Amino acid sequence: MVKNKGKGGKSRRRGKNDTENDKRELVFKEEGQEYAQVTKMLGNGRVEAQCFDGVKRLATIRGKLRKKVWINQGDIVLLSLREFQDEKADVIQRYNPDEARQLKSYGELPDTAKINEADTNFGGEEDDDVEFDFDIDDI
């Protein structure tokens, strides 16, 4: 019988996801970068992110993060801004909730930033209130 020499199998799956609890060095923003919160997942490796400078940008998840780091709605990310397109950016780092809290305590994130919450309405329009024109007793 031929021994499998592929990249799959039980032994590979056992060794995966070991990096979840590792403490990594906190990455701060530099010139040409901005912190943002993911407002919407668009698919195809793209997200809509509300930057903390007040601009909503279309961001692309870079290839290194694409299948290794899962980004969800409400996550705090570090965007690399494009010099030639202000409304587009690239996601270069995802912060877990502990790192995001550290950034907030260092004063890097504004106090209004919601960490670890999927509600990313940013004080905008509310879609929760639905009103009907008819009376339920008439039906």
PDB file of C-alpha atoms in Angstrom, residues 9 23 26-27 29 33 48 63 65 68 78 86 100 103 108-109 124 138:
ATOM      1  CA  GLY A   9      -5.211  13.937   7.372  1.00  0.00           C
ATOM      2  CA  LYS A  23       0.261  36.198  23.503  1.00  0.00           C
ATOM      3  CA  LEU A  26       0.434  44.499  20.232  1.00  0.00           C
ATOM      4  CA  VAL A  27       0.717  46.259  16.856  1.00  0.00           C
ATOM      5  CA  LYS A  29      -0.984  52.023  13.861  1.00  0.00           C
ATOM      6  CA  GLN A  33      -2.870  53.087   8.724  1.00  0.00           C
ATOM      7  CA  GLU A  48     -17.198  47.219   4.962  1.00  0.00           C
ATOM      8  CA  GLY A  63      -4.113  37.030   1.295  1.00  0.00           C
ATOM      9  CA  LEU A  65      -5.086  36.513   6.604  1.00  0.00           C
ATOM     10  CA  LYS A  68      -6.097  31.662   8.528  1.00  0.00           C
ATOM     11  CA  LEU A  78      -6.060  47.636  11.443  1.00  0.00           C
ATOM     12  CA  ASP A  86      -9.412  57.124  -0.036  1.00  0.00           C
ATOM     13  CA  ALA A 100      -8.802  45.771  21.510  1.00  0.00           C
ATOM     14  CA  LEU A 103      -5.745  49.588  22.661  1.00  0.00           C
ATOM     15  CA  GLU A 108      -5.506  54.443  20.669  1.00  0.00           C
ATOM     16  CA  LEU A 109      -9.228  53.703  20.212  1.00  0.00           C
ATOM     17  CA  GLY A 124     -26.969  55.842  12.763  1.00  0.00           C
ATOM     18  CA  ASP A 138     -60.117  45.468  12.188  1.00  0.00           C
TER      19      ASP A 138
END
